Amino acid sequence: MSQKIQELEILTPDDWHVHLRDGEALSFTVPATARCFARAIIMPNLVPPVVGVAQAEAYRGRILEHVPADSHFEPLMTLYLTDSITPEEINKAAASSVVHACKLYPAGATTNSQSGVSDLAHLDSVFAVMEDVGLPLLIHGEITEAEVDIFDREKQFIEKHLIPIHKKFPKLKIVLEHITTADAVDFVERTSSSVAATITPQHLLFNRNDMLVGGIKPHLYCLPILKAGRHQKALQMAAISGNPKFFLGTDSAPHARNTKEAPCGCAGCYSAPFAIELYATIFEQLGALDRLEGFASRFGAEFYGLPVNQSKIVLQRSEQTLAEKLPYVDESGIVPLAAGSPLHWKLRS
Ligand code: DOR
Ligand code: ZN
């Protein structure tokens, strides 16, 4: 019988999709992400959203105030696309050294998406400039029509919107964020190298039965919602495939415990404090620890045209139980993803 490996050294990973929030939350979220990620793509869905280069620069400054002294963590900022974004602002973003992508939220699709895009036709001139200057478009890929079933929203977005956008702007770099379905995996696999996808730990570790059978688990509720087991399996296979179109994006999205355990609970899973350990756990379960480095530390940087990190991290085998609750902005605290579950890896500090 083969001996289980005890240590795994990989190039320092990056998180290509994270929500750090603002204000007091930054003192919790920034150290949690900077703990193991060298860089992260910072989501712009603040209230009000980050819609211009000046706001992105100011937000970046507030984030940097919370980076621990011994860390070189680099926040990569994004702009929030609205119906009124201009091609001039995109040119400004491309010329700035702080903005690395633009995020498309269909209006009403998720947390703080009220100011998102109501009609994609408004954005043709913006997409044309982004294609030209090589600024990636990051997409929350869910249709928002009230009559469309929540479990079908990603598939329908791909058919109705994403395929046409990609056809019209074939060189536009697109990241379909936090994919949740076999349909998204198929789409990304069969399109050109200008299309990629991020995969979260929650969509790899869980499916909708985990969320709904034997009692509702509000801490597994995120958007796009967890799908059926067959979709989870397709995501797992994509993540460990070694295909560079699939890379790590936690979508760590903190909400205080009392806003998740509520009659109308918020969407989002907070995975930052244990993110790389959770990915290592699932990659090991799938017999693919040797594929973790590509997924976590290489493919995203290559897609964004950034250098791969030179430094390394070491994960050590260590049996621990994930905390049930962590401190956050109010006394209710925050419940991390997979709270109370066994974790087999630990980041060596
Ligand atoms: O579950 C989610 N939470 N999905 C999103 O798209 C947004 C995020 C948030 O900001 O809380
Ligand atoms: Zn997100």
Short mmCIF file of C-alpha atoms and ligand atoms in Angstrom, two decimals:
data_model
loop_
_atom_site.label_atom_id
_atom_site.label_comp_id
_atom_site.label_asym_id
_atom_site.label_seq_id
_atom_site.Cartn_x
_atom_site.Cartn_y
_atom_site.Cartn_z
CA MET A 1 0.00 0.00 0.00
CA SER A 2 1.38 3.41 -0.89
CA GLN A 3 2.31 5.73 1.96
CA LYS A 4 0.31 8.98 2.17
CA ILE A 5 2.48 12.02 1.53
CA GLN A 6 3.03 14.19 4.59
CA GLU A 7 4.08 17.45 2.97
CA LEU A 8 3.21 19.19 -0.24
CA GLU A 9 5.19 22.16 -1.55
CA ILE A 10 3.60 24.25 -4.28
CA LEU A 11 4.17 27.67 -5.82
CA THR A 12 2.26 30.29 -3.82
CA PRO A 13 -1.34 30.28 -5.08
CA ASP A 14 -3.53 33.24 -6.10
CA ASP A 15 -7.27 33.65 -5.57
CA TRP A 16 -8.89 34.77 -8.83
CA HIS A 17 -12.23 35.72 -7.20
CA VAL A 18 -12.73 37.02 -3.68
CA HIS A 19 -15.01 39.40 -1.77
CA LEU A 20 -13.17 41.37 0.90
CA ARG A 21 -16.01 43.87 1.67
CA ASP A 22 -15.03 47.24 3.15
CA GLY A 23 -14.63 49.13 6.42
CA GLU A 24 -14.28 47.02 9.55
CA ALA A 25 -14.63 43.77 7.61
CA LEU A 26 -11.24 44.36 5.98
CA SER A 27 -9.43 43.73 9.27
CA PHE A 28 -10.76 40.14 9.12
CA THR A 29 -10.91 39.38 5.42
CA VAL A 30 -7.60 40.81 4.22
CA PRO A 31 -5.36 38.84 6.63
CA ALA A 32 -7.43 35.71 5.93
CA THR A 33 -6.78 35.93 2.18
CA ALA A 34 -3.19 37.25 2.48
CA ARG A 35 -2.39 34.25 4.72
CA CYS A 36 -1.78 31.98 1.74
CA PHE A 37 -2.56 33.84 -1.49
CA ALA A 38 0.01 36.15 -3.11
CA ARG A 39 -2.60 37.99 -5.18
CA ALA A 40 -6.36 38.09 -5.44
CA ILE A 41 -8.92 39.48 -7.84
CA ILE A 42 -11.07 41.72 -5.64
CA MET A 43 -14.80 41.79 -6.40
CA PRO A 44 -16.28 45.29 -6.77
CA ASN A 45 -19.81 44.68 -5.39
CA LEU A 46 -19.56 47.16 -2.54
CA VAL A 47 -22.37 49.55 -1.67
CA PRO A 48 -22.00 51.75 -3.70
CA PRO A 49 -20.13 49.59 -6.23
CA VAL A 50 -16.61 50.25 -7.52
CA VAL A 51 -17.51 51.72 -10.91
CA GLY A 52 -14.45 53.79 -11.79
CA VAL A 53 -10.67 53.76 -11.66
CA ALA A 54 -10.55 56.42 -8.93
CA GLN A 55 -12.79 54.33 -6.65
CA ALA A 56 -10.76 51.20 -7.39
CA GLU A 57 -7.57 53.02 -6.40
CA ALA A 58 -9.12 54.29 -3.18
CA TYR A 59 -10.52 50.84 -2.31
CA ARG A 60 -7.12 49.27 -2.99
CA GLY A 61 -5.57 51.75 -0.55
CA ARG A 62 -8.06 50.73 2.18
CA ILE A 63 -7.26 47.05 1.56
CA LEU A 64 -3.50 47.63 1.74
CA GLU A 65 -3.89 49.17 5.21
CA HIS A 66 -4.85 45.71 6.47
CA VAL A 67 -2.17 43.60 4.82
CA PRO A 68 -0.06 42.04 7.60
CA ALA A 69 3.47 43.43 7.88
CA ASP A 70 5.16 40.18 6.83
CA SER A 71 3.01 39.75 3.68
CA HIS A 72 3.48 41.01 0.12
CA PHE A 73 -0.18 40.42 -0.75
CA GLU A 74 -1.28 42.28 -3.87
CA PRO A 75 -4.96 43.11 -4.44
CA LEU A 76 -5.89 43.11 -8.14
CA MET A 77 -8.81 45.47 -8.55
CA THR A 78 -11.88 45.17 -10.78
CA LEU A 79 -14.56 47.55 -12.04
CA TYR A 80 -18.28 46.89 -11.68
CA LEU A 81 -20.02 47.25 -15.03
CA THR A 82 -23.23 49.28 -15.08
CA ASP A 83 -25.51 50.42 -17.90
CA SER A 84 -23.69 53.75 -17.88
CA ILE A 85 -20.04 52.64 -17.97
CA THR A 86 -18.18 54.32 -20.84
CA PRO A 87 -15.48 53.10 -23.23
CA GLU A 88 -13.35 56.00 -21.89
CA GLU A 89 -13.43 54.53 -18.38
CA ILE A 90 -12.33 51.18 -19.81
CA ASN A 91 -9.39 52.84 -21.53
CA LYS A 92 -8.52 54.53 -18.26
CA ALA A 93 -8.71 51.17 -16.50
CA ALA A 94 -6.45 49.54 -19.07
CA ALA A 95 -3.90 52.32 -18.67
CA SER A 96 -3.95 52.08 -14.86
CA SER A 97 -1.76 49.58 -13.08
CA VAL A 98 -4.41 48.70 -10.49
CA VAL A 99 -7.45 47.52 -12.52
CA HIS A 100 -7.10 44.01 -13.92
CA ALA A 101 -10.62 43.15 -15.08
CA CYS A 102 -14.28 44.23 -15.23
CA LYS A 103 -17.09 42.33 -13.56
CA LEU A 104 -20.47 41.81 -15.16
CA TYR A 105 -23.37 41.24 -12.77
CA PRO A 106 -26.70 40.93 -14.51
CA ALA A 107 -28.90 43.33 -12.49
CA GLY A 108 -30.55 41.45 -9.63
CA ALA A 109 -28.53 38.22 -10.01
CA THR A 110 -26.89 38.27 -6.58
CA THR A 111 -25.68 40.25 -3.54
CA ASN A 112 -25.33 43.98 -4.33
CA SER A 113 -26.06 43.53 -8.02
CA GLN A 114 -28.88 46.12 -8.12
CA SER A 115 -26.66 48.48 -10.09
CA GLY A 116 -25.61 45.74 -12.50
CA VAL A 117 -26.31 45.55 -16.20
CA SER A 118 -29.99 45.51 -17.21
CA ASP A 119 -29.46 45.04 -20.95
CA LEU A 120 -26.27 43.54 -22.35
CA ALA A 121 -26.83 45.37 -25.64
CA HIS A 122 -25.71 48.53 -23.77
CA LEU A 123 -22.25 47.11 -23.44
CA ASP A 124 -21.20 46.37 -27.01
CA SER A 125 -18.93 49.41 -27.29
CA VAL A 126 -17.44 48.63 -23.86
CA PHE A 127 -16.78 44.98 -24.76
CA ALA A 128 -15.16 46.09 -28.02
CA VAL A 129 -12.66 48.24 -26.11
CA MET A 130 -12.02 45.51 -23.54
CA GLU A 131 -11.32 43.06 -26.36
CA ASP A 132 -8.98 45.58 -27.93
CA VAL A 133 -6.99 46.37 -24.82
CA GLY A 134 -7.03 42.81 -23.44
CA LEU A 135 -8.96 43.57 -20.23
CA PRO A 136 -10.72 40.39 -19.04
CA LEU A 137 -14.50 40.29 -18.60
CA LEU A 138 -15.50 38.40 -15.44
CA ILE A 139 -19.05 37.13 -15.57
CA HIS A 140 -21.62 36.16 -12.97
CA GLY A 141 -23.33 33.85 -15.41
CA GLU A 142 -26.95 33.61 -14.33
CA ILE A 143 -30.05 34.72 -16.09
CA THR A 144 -32.35 36.84 -13.90
CA GLU A 145 -35.82 36.36 -15.43
CA ALA A 146 -38.16 35.66 -12.52
CA GLU A 147 -39.81 32.70 -14.25
CA VAL A 148 -36.54 30.82 -14.83
CA ASP A 149 -35.86 28.13 -12.24
CA ILE A 150 -32.90 28.94 -10.02
CA PHE A 151 -31.20 25.64 -10.93
CA ASP A 152 -31.39 26.42 -14.67
CA ARG A 153 -30.11 29.98 -14.58
CA GLU A 154 -26.47 29.30 -15.39
CA LYS A 155 -27.22 26.98 -18.31
CA GLN A 156 -29.66 29.50 -19.77
CA PHE A 157 -27.22 32.38 -19.35
CA ILE A 158 -24.64 30.48 -21.37
CA GLU A 159 -27.10 29.77 -24.16
CA LYS A 160 -28.82 33.15 -24.31
CA HIS A 161 -25.98 35.54 -23.51
CA LEU A 162 -22.53 34.03 -23.25
CA ILE A 163 -22.43 32.22 -26.58
CA PRO A 164 -23.57 35.39 -28.42
CA ILE A 165 -21.03 37.60 -26.57
CA HIS A 166 -18.21 35.18 -27.36
CA LYS A 167 -19.29 34.99 -31.01
CA LYS A 168 -19.38 38.76 -31.35
CA PHE A 169 -16.11 39.35 -29.48
CA PRO A 170 -14.08 36.20 -30.05
CA LYS A 171 -10.83 37.65 -28.69
CA LEU A 172 -12.42 39.14 -25.57
CA LYS A 173 -10.94 37.33 -22.56
CA ILE A 174 -13.84 35.95 -20.53
CA VAL A 175 -13.82 34.24 -17.15
CA LEU A 176 -17.08 32.49 -16.38
CA GLU A 177 -16.93 32.81 -12.61
CA HIS A 178 -17.76 30.17 -9.99
CA ILE A 179 -19.12 27.63 -12.46
CA THR A 180 -21.65 25.16 -11.07
CA THR A 181 -22.82 22.92 -13.89
CA ALA A 182 -21.66 20.27 -16.34
CA ASP A 183 -23.03 22.62 -19.02
CA ALA A 184 -20.56 25.33 -18.02
CA VAL A 185 -17.70 22.82 -18.01
CA ASP A 186 -18.70 21.70 -21.53
CA PHE A 187 -18.96 25.25 -22.80
CA VAL A 188 -15.54 26.26 -21.44
CA GLU A 189 -13.89 23.08 -22.73
CA ARG A 190 -15.14 23.51 -26.26
CA THR A 191 -14.53 27.25 -26.70
CA SER A 192 -11.26 28.94 -27.64
CA SER A 193 -8.48 29.80 -25.22
CA SER A 194 -10.00 33.23 -24.64
CA VAL A 195 -12.60 31.63 -22.33
CA ALA A 196 -11.78 30.24 -18.87
CA ALA A 197 -13.59 29.53 -15.59
CA THR A 198 -13.03 29.68 -11.85
CA ILE A 199 -14.17 26.93 -9.49
CA THR A 200 -14.96 27.43 -5.78
CA PRO A 201 -14.29 25.02 -2.91
CA GLN A 202 -18.00 24.84 -2.04
CA HIS A 203 -18.99 23.68 -5.52
CA LEU A 204 -16.26 21.01 -5.43
CA LEU A 205 -17.03 19.76 -1.91
CA PHE A 206 -20.82 19.91 -1.83
CA ASN A 207 -23.98 19.49 -3.84
CA ARG A 208 -27.58 20.52 -3.24
CA ASN A 209 -28.32 17.44 -1.14
CA ASP A 210 -25.68 18.57 1.34
CA MET A 211 -27.52 21.88 1.57
CA LEU A 212 -31.10 20.59 1.72
CA VAL A 213 -31.37 16.99 2.96
CA GLY A 214 -31.92 16.50 6.70
CA GLY A 215 -32.48 20.20 7.33
CA ILE A 216 -31.56 23.37 5.50
CA LYS A 217 -27.92 24.49 5.86
CA PRO A 218 -27.87 28.27 5.34
CA HIS A 219 -24.07 28.35 5.38
CA LEU A 220 -24.01 26.35 2.14
CA TYR A 221 -26.32 28.79 0.40
CA CYS A 222 -24.45 30.77 -2.24
CA LEU A 223 -25.08 31.99 -5.77
CA PRO A 224 -24.97 30.37 -8.21
CA ILE A 225 -26.69 27.81 -5.97
CA LEU A 226 -25.20 24.33 -5.41
CA LYS A 227 -26.44 21.93 -8.09
CA ALA A 228 -27.03 18.16 -8.30
CA GLY A 229 -24.30 15.62 -7.64
CA ARG A 230 -23.65 14.98 -11.34
CA HIS A 231 -22.74 18.63 -11.79
CA GLN A 232 -20.45 18.53 -8.74
CA LYS A 233 -18.71 15.53 -10.29
CA ALA A 234 -18.20 17.38 -13.59
CA LEU A 235 -16.65 20.33 -11.73
CA GLN A 236 -14.34 17.99 -9.81
CA MET A 237 -13.18 16.38 -13.05
CA ALA A 238 -12.57 19.80 -14.63
CA ALA A 239 -10.60 21.04 -11.62
CA ILE A 240 -8.25 18.04 -11.59
CA SER A 241 -8.06 17.71 -15.38
CA GLY A 242 -4.92 19.80 -15.78
CA ASN A 243 -6.78 21.86 -18.38
CA PRO A 244 -5.47 25.43 -17.86
CA LYS A 245 -8.92 26.89 -18.60
CA PHE A 246 -10.02 25.95 -15.07
CA PHE A 247 -8.45 27.66 -12.09
CA LEU A 248 -8.92 28.60 -8.46
CA GLY A 249 -11.37 31.32 -7.42
CA THR A 250 -12.77 30.89 -3.93
CA ASP A 251 -15.68 33.33 -4.19
CA SER A 252 -15.13 33.66 -0.45
CA ALA A 253 -18.08 35.93 0.40
CA PRO A 254 -18.35 36.81 4.08
CA HIS A 255 -21.68 37.48 5.75
CA ALA A 256 -22.09 37.78 9.54
CA ARG A 257 -23.66 34.67 11.09
CA ASN A 258 -26.92 36.43 12.02
CA THR A 259 -27.48 37.49 8.39
CA LYS A 260 -27.09 33.88 7.15
CA GLU A 261 -29.14 32.24 9.93
CA ALA A 262 -32.16 34.39 9.17
CA PRO A 263 -35.63 34.11 7.57
CA CYS A 264 -34.14 35.55 4.37
CA GLY A 265 -30.51 34.53 4.60
CA CYS A 266 -27.70 36.06 2.54
CA ALA A 267 -25.91 34.16 -0.23
CA GLY A 268 -22.22 33.47 0.18
CA CYS A 269 -19.73 31.03 1.72
CA TYR A 270 -16.72 32.26 3.69
CA SER A 271 -13.79 30.03 2.79
CA ALA A 272 -10.78 32.37 2.93
CA PRO A 273 -9.35 31.29 6.31
CA PHE A 274 -8.92 27.66 5.18
CA ALA A 275 -9.22 27.92 1.41
CA ILE A 276 -6.07 26.19 0.23
CA GLU A 277 -6.50 23.44 2.84
CA LEU A 278 -10.04 22.79 1.57
CA TYR A 279 -8.86 22.57 -2.04
CA ALA A 280 -6.02 20.24 -0.97
CA THR A 281 -8.52 18.03 0.86
CA ILE A 282 -10.73 17.61 -2.20
CA PHE A 283 -7.82 17.17 -4.62
CA GLU A 284 -6.45 14.44 -2.36
CA GLN A 285 -9.85 12.73 -2.14
CA LEU A 286 -9.85 12.70 -5.93
CA GLY A 287 -6.32 11.26 -6.04
CA ALA A 288 -5.01 14.37 -7.78
CA LEU A 289 -2.79 16.26 -5.33
CA ASP A 290 -0.20 16.51 -8.10
CA ARG A 291 -2.68 18.67 -10.08
CA LEU A 292 -3.23 21.20 -7.29
CA GLU A 293 -0.31 23.46 -8.21
CA GLY A 294 -1.44 24.04 -11.80
CA PHE A 295 -5.01 24.80 -10.72
CA ALA A 296 -4.09 26.96 -7.72
CA SER A 297 -0.84 28.64 -8.72
CA ARG A 298 -0.24 28.62 -12.47
CA PHE A 299 -3.27 28.64 -14.76
CA GLY A 300 -4.93 31.81 -13.47
CA ALA A 301 -1.77 33.89 -13.74
CA GLU A 302 -1.17 32.56 -17.24
CA PHE A 303 -4.71 33.45 -18.32
CA TYR A 304 -4.42 37.00 -16.91
CA GLY A 305 -0.98 37.38 -18.53
CA LEU A 306 0.75 37.87 -15.17
CA PRO A 307 3.94 36.19 -13.97
CA VAL A 308 3.55 33.01 -11.94
CA ASN A 309 4.63 33.54 -8.31
CA GLN A 310 8.20 32.59 -7.49
CA SER A 311 7.68 31.89 -3.78
CA LYS A 312 6.31 28.62 -2.40
CA ILE A 313 4.02 27.43 0.36
CA VAL A 314 4.13 24.14 2.21
CA LEU A 315 1.04 22.20 3.20
CA GLN A 316 1.53 19.66 5.98
CA ARG A 317 -0.67 16.71 6.76
CA SER A 318 -2.39 17.50 10.02
CA GLU A 319 -5.70 16.27 11.36
CA GLN A 320 -7.72 19.20 12.61
CA THR A 321 -11.35 20.18 12.95
CA LEU A 322 -12.45 23.30 11.21
CA ALA A 323 -13.62 26.07 13.56
CA GLU A 324 -17.41 26.30 14.11
CA LYS A 325 -17.26 30.07 14.23
CA LEU A 326 -14.74 32.86 13.78
CA PRO A 327 -14.72 36.50 14.90
CA TYR A 328 -16.22 39.00 12.44
CA VAL A 329 -17.77 42.47 12.46
CA ASP A 330 -20.44 41.81 15.12
CA GLU A 331 -20.88 39.52 18.10
CA SER A 332 -22.67 36.87 15.99
CA GLY A 333 -19.32 36.07 14.33
CA ILE A 334 -19.01 34.23 11.03
CA VAL A 335 -19.34 30.55 10.17
CA PRO A 336 -16.65 29.38 7.74
CA LEU A 337 -17.31 26.96 4.92
CA ALA A 338 -17.29 23.33 6.16
CA ALA A 339 -17.35 24.49 9.80
CA GLY A 340 -16.83 21.61 12.22
CA SER A 341 -15.62 19.21 9.51
CA PRO A 342 -12.30 17.37 9.59
CA LEU A 343 -9.48 18.98 7.66
CA HIS A 344 -6.41 16.98 6.70
CA TRP A 345 -4.00 19.73 5.70
CA LYS A 346 -2.50 22.75 7.35
CA LEU A 347 -0.49 25.60 5.89
CA ARG A 348 3.01 25.69 7.38
CA SER A 349 3.55 29.20 8.65
O1 DOR B 1 -23.01 33.70 -3.02
C1 DOR B 1 -22.61 34.75 -3.47
N1 DOR B 1 -22.23 35.77 -2.66
N2 DOR B 1 -22.57 34.92 -4.80
C2 DOR B 1 -22.29 36.10 -5.35
O2 DOR B 1 -22.30 36.18 -6.55
C3 DOR B 1 -22.02 37.29 -4.51
C4 DOR B 1 -21.56 36.91 -3.19
C5 DOR B 1 -21.56 38.04 -2.19
O3 DOR B 1 -21.10 39.12 -2.53
O4 DOR B 1 -22.00 37.81 -1.06
ZN ZN B 2 -18.39 36.35 -6.08
#
